[in-house]
Tab-separated table of C-alpha atoms and ligand atoms in Angstrom:
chain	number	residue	atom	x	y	z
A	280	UNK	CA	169.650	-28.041	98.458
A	281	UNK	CA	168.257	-30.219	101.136
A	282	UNK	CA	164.922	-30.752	102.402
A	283	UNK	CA	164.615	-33.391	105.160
A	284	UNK	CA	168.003	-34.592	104.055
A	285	UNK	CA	167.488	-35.342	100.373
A	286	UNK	CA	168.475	-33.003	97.410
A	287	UNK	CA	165.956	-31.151	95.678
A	288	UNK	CA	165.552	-28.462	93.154
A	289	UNK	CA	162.399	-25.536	92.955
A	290	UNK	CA	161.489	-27.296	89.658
A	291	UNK	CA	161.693	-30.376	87.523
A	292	UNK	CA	160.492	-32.304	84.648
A	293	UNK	CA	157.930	-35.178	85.967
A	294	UNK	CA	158.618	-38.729	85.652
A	295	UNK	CA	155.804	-38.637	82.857
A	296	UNK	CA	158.654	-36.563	80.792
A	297	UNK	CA	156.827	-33.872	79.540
A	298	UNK	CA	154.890	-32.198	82.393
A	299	UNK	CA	156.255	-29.548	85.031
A	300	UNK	CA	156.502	-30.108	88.761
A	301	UNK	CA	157.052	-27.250	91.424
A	302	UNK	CA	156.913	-26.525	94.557
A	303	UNK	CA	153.683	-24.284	95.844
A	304	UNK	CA	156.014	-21.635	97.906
A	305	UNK	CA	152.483	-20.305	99.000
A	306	UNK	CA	152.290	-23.279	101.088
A	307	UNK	CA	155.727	-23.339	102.976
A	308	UNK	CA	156.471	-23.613	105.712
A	309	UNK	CA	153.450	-25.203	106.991
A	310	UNK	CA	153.188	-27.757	103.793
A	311	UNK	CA	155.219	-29.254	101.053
A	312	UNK	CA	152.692	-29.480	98.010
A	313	UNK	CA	154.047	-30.308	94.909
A	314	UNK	CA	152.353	-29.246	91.840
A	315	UNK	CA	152.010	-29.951	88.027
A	316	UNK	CA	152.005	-27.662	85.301
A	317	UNK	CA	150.636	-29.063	81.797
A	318	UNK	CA	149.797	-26.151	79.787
A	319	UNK	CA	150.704	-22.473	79.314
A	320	UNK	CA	147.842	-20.961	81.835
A	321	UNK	CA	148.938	-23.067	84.177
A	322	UNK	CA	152.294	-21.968	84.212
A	323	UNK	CA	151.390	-18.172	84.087
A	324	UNK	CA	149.095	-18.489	87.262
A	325	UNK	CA	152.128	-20.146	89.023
A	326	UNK	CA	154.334	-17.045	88.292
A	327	UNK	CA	151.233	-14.537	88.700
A	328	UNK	CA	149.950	-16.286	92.428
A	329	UNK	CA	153.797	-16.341	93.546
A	330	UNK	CA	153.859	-20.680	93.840
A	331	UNK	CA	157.018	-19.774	91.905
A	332	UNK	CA	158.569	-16.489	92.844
A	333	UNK	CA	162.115	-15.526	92.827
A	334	UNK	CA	163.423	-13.485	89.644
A	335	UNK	CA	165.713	-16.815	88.731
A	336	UNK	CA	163.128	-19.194	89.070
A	337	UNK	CA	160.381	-16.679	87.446
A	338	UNK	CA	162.748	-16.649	84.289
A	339	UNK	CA	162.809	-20.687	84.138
A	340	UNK	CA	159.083	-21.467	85.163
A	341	UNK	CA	158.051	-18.696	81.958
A	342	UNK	CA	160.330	-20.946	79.775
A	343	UNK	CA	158.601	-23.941	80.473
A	344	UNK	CA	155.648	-22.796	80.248
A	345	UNK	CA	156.683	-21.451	76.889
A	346	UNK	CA	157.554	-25.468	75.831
A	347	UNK	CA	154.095	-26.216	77.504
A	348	UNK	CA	152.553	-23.920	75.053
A	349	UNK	CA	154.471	-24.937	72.008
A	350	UNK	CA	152.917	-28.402	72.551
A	351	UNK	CA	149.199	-27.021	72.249
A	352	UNK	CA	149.986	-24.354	69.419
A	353	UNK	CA	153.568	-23.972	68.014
A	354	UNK	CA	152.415	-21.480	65.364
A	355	UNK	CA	153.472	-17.955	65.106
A	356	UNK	CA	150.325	-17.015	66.501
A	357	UNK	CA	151.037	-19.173	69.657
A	358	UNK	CA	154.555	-18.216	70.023
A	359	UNK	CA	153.334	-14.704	70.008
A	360	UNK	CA	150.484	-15.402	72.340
A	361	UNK	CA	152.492	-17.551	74.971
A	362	UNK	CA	154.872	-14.810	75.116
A	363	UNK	CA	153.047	-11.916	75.927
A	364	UNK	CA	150.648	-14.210	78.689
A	365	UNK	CA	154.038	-14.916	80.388
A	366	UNK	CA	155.372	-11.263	79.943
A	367	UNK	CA	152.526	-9.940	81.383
A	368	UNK	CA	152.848	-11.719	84.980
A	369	UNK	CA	155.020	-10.336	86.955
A	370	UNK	CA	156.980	-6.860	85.739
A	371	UNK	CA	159.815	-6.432	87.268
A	372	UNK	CA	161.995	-9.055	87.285
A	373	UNK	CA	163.925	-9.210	83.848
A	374	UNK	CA	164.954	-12.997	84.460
A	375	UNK	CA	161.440	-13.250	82.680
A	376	UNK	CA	161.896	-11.475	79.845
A	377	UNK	CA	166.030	-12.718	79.354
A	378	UNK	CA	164.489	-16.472	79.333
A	379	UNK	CA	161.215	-15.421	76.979
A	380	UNK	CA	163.373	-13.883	74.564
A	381	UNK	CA	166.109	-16.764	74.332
A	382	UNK	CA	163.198	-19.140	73.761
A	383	UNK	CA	161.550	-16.864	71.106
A	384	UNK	CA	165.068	-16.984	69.185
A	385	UNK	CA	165.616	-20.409	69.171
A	386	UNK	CA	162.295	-21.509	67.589
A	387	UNK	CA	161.576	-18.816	65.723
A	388	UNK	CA	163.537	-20.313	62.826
A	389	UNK	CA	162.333	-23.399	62.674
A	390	UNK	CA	159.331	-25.308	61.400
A	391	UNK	CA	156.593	-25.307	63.799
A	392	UNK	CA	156.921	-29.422	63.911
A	393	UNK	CA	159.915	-29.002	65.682
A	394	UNK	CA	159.215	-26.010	68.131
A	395	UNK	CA	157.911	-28.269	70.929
A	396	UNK	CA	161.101	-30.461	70.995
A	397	UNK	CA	163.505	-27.840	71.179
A	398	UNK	CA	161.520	-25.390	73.512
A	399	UNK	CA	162.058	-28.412	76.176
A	400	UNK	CA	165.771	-28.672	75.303
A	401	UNK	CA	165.883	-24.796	75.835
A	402	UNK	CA	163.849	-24.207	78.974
A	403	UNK	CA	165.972	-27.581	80.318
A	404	UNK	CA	169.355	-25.702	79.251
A	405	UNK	CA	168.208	-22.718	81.312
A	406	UNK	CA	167.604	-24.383	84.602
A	407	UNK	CA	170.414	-26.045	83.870
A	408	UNK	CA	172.769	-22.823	83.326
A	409	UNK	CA	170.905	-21.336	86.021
A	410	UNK	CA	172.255	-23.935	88.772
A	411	UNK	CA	175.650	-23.428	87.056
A	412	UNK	CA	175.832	-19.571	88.004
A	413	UNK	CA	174.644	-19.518	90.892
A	414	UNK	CA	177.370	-22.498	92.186
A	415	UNK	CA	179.254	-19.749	90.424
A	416	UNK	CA	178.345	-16.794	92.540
A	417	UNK	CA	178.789	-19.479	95.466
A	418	UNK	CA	181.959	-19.863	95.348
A	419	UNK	CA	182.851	-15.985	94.759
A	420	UNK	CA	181.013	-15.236	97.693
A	421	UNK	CA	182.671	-17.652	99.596
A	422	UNK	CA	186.054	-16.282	99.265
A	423	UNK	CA	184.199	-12.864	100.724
A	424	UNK	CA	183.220	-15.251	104.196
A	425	UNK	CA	186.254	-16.770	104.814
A	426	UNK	CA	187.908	-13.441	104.405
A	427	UNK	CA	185.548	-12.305	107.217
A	428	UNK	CA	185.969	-15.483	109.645
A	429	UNK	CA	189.915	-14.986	109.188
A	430	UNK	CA	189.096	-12.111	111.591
A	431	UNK	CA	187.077	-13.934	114.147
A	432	UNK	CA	187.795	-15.637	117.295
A	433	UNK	CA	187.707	-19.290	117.504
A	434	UNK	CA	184.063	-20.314	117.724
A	435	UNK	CA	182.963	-16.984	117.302
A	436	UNK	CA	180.686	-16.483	113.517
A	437	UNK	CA	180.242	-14.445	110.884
A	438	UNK	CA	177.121	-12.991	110.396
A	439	UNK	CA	175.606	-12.364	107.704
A	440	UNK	CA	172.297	-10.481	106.967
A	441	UNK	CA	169.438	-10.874	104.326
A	442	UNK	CA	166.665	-9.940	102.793
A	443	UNK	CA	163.395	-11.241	101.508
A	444	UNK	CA	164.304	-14.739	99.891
A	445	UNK	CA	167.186	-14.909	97.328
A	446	UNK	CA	167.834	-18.515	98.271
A	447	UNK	CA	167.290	-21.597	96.425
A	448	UNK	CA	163.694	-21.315	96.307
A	449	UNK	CA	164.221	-18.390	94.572
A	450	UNK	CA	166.351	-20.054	91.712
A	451	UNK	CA	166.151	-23.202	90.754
A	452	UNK	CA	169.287	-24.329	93.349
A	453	UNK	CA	171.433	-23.133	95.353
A	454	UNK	CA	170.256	-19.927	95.584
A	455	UNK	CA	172.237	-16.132	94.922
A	456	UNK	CA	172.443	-14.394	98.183
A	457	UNK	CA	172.432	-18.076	99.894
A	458	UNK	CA	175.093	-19.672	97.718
A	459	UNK	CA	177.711	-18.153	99.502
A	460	UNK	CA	176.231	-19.057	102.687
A	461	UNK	CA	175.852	-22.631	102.104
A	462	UNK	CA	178.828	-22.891	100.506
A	463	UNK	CA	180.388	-21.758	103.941
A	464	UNK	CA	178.575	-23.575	106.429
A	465	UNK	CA	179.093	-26.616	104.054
A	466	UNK	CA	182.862	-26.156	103.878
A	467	UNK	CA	182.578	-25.766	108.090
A	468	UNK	CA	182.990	-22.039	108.535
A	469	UNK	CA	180.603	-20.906	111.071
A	470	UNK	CA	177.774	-18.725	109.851
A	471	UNK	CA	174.707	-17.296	111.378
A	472	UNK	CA	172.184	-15.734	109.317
A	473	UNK	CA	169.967	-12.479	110.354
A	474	UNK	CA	166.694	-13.390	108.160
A	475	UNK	CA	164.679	-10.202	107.672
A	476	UNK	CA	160.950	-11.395	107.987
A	477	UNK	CA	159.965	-9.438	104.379
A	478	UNK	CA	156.880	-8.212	104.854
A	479	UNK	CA	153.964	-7.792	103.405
A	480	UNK	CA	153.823	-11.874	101.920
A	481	UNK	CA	157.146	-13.025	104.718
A	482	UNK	CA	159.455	-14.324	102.040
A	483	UNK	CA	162.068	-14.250	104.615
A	484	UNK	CA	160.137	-15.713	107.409
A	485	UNK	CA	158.508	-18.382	105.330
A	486	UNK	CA	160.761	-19.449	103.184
A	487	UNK	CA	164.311	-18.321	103.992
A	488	UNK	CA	163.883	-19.482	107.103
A	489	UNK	CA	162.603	-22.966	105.540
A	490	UNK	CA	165.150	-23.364	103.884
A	491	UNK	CA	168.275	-22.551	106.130
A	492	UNK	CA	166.652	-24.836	108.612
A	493	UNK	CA	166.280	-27.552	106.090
A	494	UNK	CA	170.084	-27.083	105.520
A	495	UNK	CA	171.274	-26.933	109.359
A	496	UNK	CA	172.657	-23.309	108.601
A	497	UNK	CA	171.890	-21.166	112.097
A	498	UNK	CA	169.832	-18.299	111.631
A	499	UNK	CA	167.754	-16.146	113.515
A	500	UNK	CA	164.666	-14.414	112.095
A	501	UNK	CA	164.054	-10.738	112.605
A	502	UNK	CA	161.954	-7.654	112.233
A	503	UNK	CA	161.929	-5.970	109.717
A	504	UNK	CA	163.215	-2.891	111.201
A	505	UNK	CA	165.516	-4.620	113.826
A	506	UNK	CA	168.879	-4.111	110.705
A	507	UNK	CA	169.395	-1.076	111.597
A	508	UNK	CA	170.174	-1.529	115.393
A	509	UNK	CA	172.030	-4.706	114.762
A	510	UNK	CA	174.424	-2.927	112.466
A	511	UNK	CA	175.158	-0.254	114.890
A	512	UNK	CA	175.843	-2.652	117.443
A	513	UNK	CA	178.583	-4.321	115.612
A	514	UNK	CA	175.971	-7.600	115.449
A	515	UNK	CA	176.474	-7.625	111.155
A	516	UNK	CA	179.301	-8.418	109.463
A	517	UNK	CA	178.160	-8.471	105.679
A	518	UNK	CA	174.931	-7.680	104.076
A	519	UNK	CA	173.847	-10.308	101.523
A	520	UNK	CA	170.483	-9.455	99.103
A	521	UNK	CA	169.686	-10.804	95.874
A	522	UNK	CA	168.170	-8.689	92.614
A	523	UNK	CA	165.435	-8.431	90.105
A	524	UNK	CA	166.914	-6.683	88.273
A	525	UNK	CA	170.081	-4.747	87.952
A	526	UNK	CA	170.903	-1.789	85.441
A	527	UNK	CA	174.098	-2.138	83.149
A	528	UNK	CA	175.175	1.324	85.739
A	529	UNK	CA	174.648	-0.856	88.799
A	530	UNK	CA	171.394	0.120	90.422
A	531	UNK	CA	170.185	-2.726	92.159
A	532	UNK	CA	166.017	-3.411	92.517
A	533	UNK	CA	165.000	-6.164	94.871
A	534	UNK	CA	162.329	-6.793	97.317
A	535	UNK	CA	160.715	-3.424	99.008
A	536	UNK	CA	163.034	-3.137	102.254
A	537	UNK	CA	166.296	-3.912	100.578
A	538	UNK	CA	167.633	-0.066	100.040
A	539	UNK	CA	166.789	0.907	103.715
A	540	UNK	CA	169.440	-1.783	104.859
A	541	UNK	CA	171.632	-0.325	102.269
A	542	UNK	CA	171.429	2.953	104.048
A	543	UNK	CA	172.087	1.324	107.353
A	544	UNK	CA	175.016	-0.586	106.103
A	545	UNK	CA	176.515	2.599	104.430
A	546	UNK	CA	175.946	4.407	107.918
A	547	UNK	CA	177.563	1.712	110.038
A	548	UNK	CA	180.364	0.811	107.139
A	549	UNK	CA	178.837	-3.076	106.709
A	550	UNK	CA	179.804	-4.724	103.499
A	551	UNK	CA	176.647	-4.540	101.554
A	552	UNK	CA	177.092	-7.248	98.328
A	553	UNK	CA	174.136	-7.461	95.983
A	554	UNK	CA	174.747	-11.696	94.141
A	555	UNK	CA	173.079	-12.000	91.250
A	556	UNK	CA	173.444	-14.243	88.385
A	557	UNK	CA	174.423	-12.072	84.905
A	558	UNK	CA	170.581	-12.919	83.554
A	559	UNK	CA	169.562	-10.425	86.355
A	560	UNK	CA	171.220	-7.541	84.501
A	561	UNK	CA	169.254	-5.283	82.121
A	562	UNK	CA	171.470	-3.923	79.428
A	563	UNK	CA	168.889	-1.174	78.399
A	564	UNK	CA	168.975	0.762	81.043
A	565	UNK	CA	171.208	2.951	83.280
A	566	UNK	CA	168.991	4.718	85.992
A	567	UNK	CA	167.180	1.738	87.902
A	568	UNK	CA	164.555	4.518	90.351
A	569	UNK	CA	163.578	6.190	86.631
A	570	UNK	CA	163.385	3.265	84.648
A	571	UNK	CA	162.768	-0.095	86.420
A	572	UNK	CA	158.989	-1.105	86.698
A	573	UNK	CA	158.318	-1.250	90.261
A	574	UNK	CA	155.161	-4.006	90.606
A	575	UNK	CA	152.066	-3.192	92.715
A	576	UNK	CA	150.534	-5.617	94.234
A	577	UNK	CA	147.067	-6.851	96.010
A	578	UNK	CA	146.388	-4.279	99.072
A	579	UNK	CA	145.732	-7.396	101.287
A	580	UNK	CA	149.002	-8.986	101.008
A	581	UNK	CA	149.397	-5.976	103.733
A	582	UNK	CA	146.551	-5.745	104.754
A	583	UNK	CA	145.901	-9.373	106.484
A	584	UNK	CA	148.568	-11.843	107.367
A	585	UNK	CA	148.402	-15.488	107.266
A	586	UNK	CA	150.153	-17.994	110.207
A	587	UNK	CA	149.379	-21.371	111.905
A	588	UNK	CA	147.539	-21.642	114.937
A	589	UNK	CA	148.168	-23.747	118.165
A	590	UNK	CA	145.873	-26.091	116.673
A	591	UNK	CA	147.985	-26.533	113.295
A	592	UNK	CA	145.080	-25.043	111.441
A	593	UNK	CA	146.815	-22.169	108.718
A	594	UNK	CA	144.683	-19.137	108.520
A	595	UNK	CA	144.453	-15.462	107.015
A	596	UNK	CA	143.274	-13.018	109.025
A	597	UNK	CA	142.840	-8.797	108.747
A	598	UNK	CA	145.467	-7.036	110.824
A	599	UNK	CA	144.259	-3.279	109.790
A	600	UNK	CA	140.874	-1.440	110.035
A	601	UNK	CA	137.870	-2.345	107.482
A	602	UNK	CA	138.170	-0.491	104.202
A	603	UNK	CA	142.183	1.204	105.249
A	604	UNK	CA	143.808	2.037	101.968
A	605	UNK	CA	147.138	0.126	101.002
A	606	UNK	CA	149.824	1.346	99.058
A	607	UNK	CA	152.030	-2.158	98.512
A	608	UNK	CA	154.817	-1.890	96.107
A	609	UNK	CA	156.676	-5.108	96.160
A	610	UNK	CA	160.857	-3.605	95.228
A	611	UNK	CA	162.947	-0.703	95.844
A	612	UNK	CA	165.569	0.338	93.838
A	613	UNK	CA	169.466	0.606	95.670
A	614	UNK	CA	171.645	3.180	94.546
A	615	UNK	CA	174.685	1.498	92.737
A	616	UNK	CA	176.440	3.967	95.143
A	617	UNK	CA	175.478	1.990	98.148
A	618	UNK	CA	176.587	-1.184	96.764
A	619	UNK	CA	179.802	-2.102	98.010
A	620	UNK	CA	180.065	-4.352	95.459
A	621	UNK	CA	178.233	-6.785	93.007
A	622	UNK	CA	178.843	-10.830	93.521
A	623	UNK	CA	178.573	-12.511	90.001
A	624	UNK	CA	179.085	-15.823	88.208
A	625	UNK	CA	182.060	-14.138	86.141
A	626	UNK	CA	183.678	-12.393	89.654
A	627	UNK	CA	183.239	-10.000	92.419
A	628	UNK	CA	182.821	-6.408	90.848
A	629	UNK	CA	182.427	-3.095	91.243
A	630	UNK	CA	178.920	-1.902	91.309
A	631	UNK	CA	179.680	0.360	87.866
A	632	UNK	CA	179.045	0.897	84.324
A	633	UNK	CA	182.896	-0.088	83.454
A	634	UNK	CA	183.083	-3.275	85.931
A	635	UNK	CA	179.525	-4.435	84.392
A	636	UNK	CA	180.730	-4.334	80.837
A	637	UNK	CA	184.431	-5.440	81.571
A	638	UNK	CA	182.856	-8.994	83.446
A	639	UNK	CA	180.548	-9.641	80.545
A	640	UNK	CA	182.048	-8.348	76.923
A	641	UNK	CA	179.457	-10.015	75.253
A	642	UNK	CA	176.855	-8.936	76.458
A	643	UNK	CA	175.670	-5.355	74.811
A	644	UNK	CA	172.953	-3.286	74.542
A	645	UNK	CA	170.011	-4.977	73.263
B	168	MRU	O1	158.410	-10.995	95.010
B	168	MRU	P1	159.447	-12.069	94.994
B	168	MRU	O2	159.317	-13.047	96.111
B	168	MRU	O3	159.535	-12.725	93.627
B	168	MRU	O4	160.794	-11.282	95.209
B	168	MRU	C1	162.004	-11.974	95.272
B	168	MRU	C2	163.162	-11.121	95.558
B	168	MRU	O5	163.057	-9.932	95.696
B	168	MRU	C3	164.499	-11.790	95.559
B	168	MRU	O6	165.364	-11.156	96.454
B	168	MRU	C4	165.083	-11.661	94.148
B	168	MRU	O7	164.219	-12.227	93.206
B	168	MRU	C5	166.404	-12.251	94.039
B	168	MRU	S1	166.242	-13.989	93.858
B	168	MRU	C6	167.591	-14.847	93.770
């Protein structure tokens, strides 16, 4: 999407041809800094520090990093090590291990001369698929808005509510939950977005409200805890969150926050649609609050806050008492029950075993 007017993408190949360029998401909004990854550790302390962040963009960042490796060491050994370093970065989203795993069967077979080579064809082929679903989910989604701005008033918008950052920062473009959105505004159906702010690191204040500005699409960003009372005042008109990872039964994990809004939605009958590209979906598992690894993160991510002063100086500060213990795990896990319904490359689908497995027939338990 755009950023002062000119298309970009979350990652890319440099113009050297063989070295990694992302953007730091640390640093938005205050600063665009673009940064190079050359070798495997550099690529796992993107993931691990969050520069990269987004289960989409997780998945393609670990398999370039998994070409970066198979430049230094394309042996067993190395495949084997590279893996298990990017594995290890971030649990919960299963983009990660989806992309790890198609790299690790395409070289596998082959001599390690040629490993290099074809882990950059692979980790390109991802990005690229991974732009092609979400256009996908876009345009499924779409057909969702305009069925909602059919019931408006002239001038009047449909708004649309999200949480933490499933936008294109969060893939490598267009976005999941945002797809839809931009698709909409793009097509000149008016949309206004609710941004939750995401706390503890601000995803939504930070980044999805980066990037909606970037785009022109009107938003508004919000408390936390504000959903609720917007809902019940007839002020949301569809709920729009991304996932991490989402069971073969439906159960939807995203960013800490997400199944309270599900709750609020159910109570005030909003549309609740998880979008999520089919490399989201782990086929191993059926009961996402029993089985999905929920990450824990630094204590000071809630703990102290960071923000730009009057001067334009960025700083961290503490917001809570010396030595107060933090509990901060980063997802939640939504009930498929309180899904209204799962927006996907292949369709729009129930959030259910049978709708799962009847949109994707090839994919099966692994
Ligand atoms: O901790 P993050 O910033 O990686 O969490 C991101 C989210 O929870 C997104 O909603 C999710 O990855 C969906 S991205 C299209």
């Amino acid at each position: 999407m755009n950023v002062d007017g000119v298309a970009c993408r979350s990652i890319w190949v440099n113009a050297d041809g063989c070295s990694i360029d992302i953007i730091d998401q640390t640093r938005l909004p205050h600063a665009f800094v673009v940064r190079n990854l050359c070798t495997l550790q550099q690529a796992c302390n993107a993931i691990r520090d969050m520069q990269v962040r987004g289960a989409p963009l997780i998945g393609a960042t670990a398999a370039y990093g998994f070409y970066l490796a198979m430049r230094d060491d394309p042996s067993g050994a190395g495949m084997e090590q590279a893996y298990q370093l990017l594995f290890d970065t971030r649990p919960t989203a299963v983009n990660l291990r989806w992309a790890l795993d198609r790299l690790k069967a395409a070289l596998l077979p082959l001599k390690t001369t040629a490993r290099a080579a074809r882990a950059f064809e692979e980790a390109n082929r991802i990005a690229a698929f991974d732009i092609d679903i979400n256009h996908a989910i876009g345009c499924h989604g779409l057909d969702l808005i305009r069925q909602l701005a059919a019931t408006k008033t002239p001038g009047e918008s449909v708004n649309i509510l999200t949480h933490c950052n499933a936008g294109w920062l969060a893939t490598v473009d267009w976005g999941t939950a945002t797809a839809p959105i931009y698709m909409a505004h793009d097509a000149g159906i008016a949309v206004h977005v609710w941004v939750d702010e995401t706390r503890p690191r601000n995803q939504g204040a930070s980044l999805t409200a980066w990037e909606l500005g970037q785009h022109g699409v009107p938003h508004s960003l919000i408390v936390d805890n504000l959903g609720g009372h917007l809902m019940q005042h007839g002020m949301v008109d569809l709920c729009l969150v991304g996932s991490d990872r989402t069971t073969r039964s439906g159960d939807v994990c995203n960013k800490v926050g997400t199944y309270l809004k599900a709750l609020a939605a159910r109570d005030n009958n909003v549309p609740f649609y998880v979008c999520l590209p089919s490399t989201t979906i782990d086929w191993n598992i059926d009961d996402g609050i029993e089985e999905i690894p929920i990450e824990q993160r630094d204590g000071e991510e809630v703990s102290r806050i960071s923000g730009k002063t009057a001067d334009g100086k960025v700083v961290d500060v503490q917001i809570s008492p010396d030595g107060t213990a933090v509990a901060n795990y980063a997802f939640d896990v939504t009930p498929a029950q309180l899904v209204s319904g799962l927006i996907t490359e292949a369709a729009v689908i129930d959030a259910s075993s049978e709708a799962i497995a009847a949109a994707f027939p090839e994919r099966q338990r692994q």
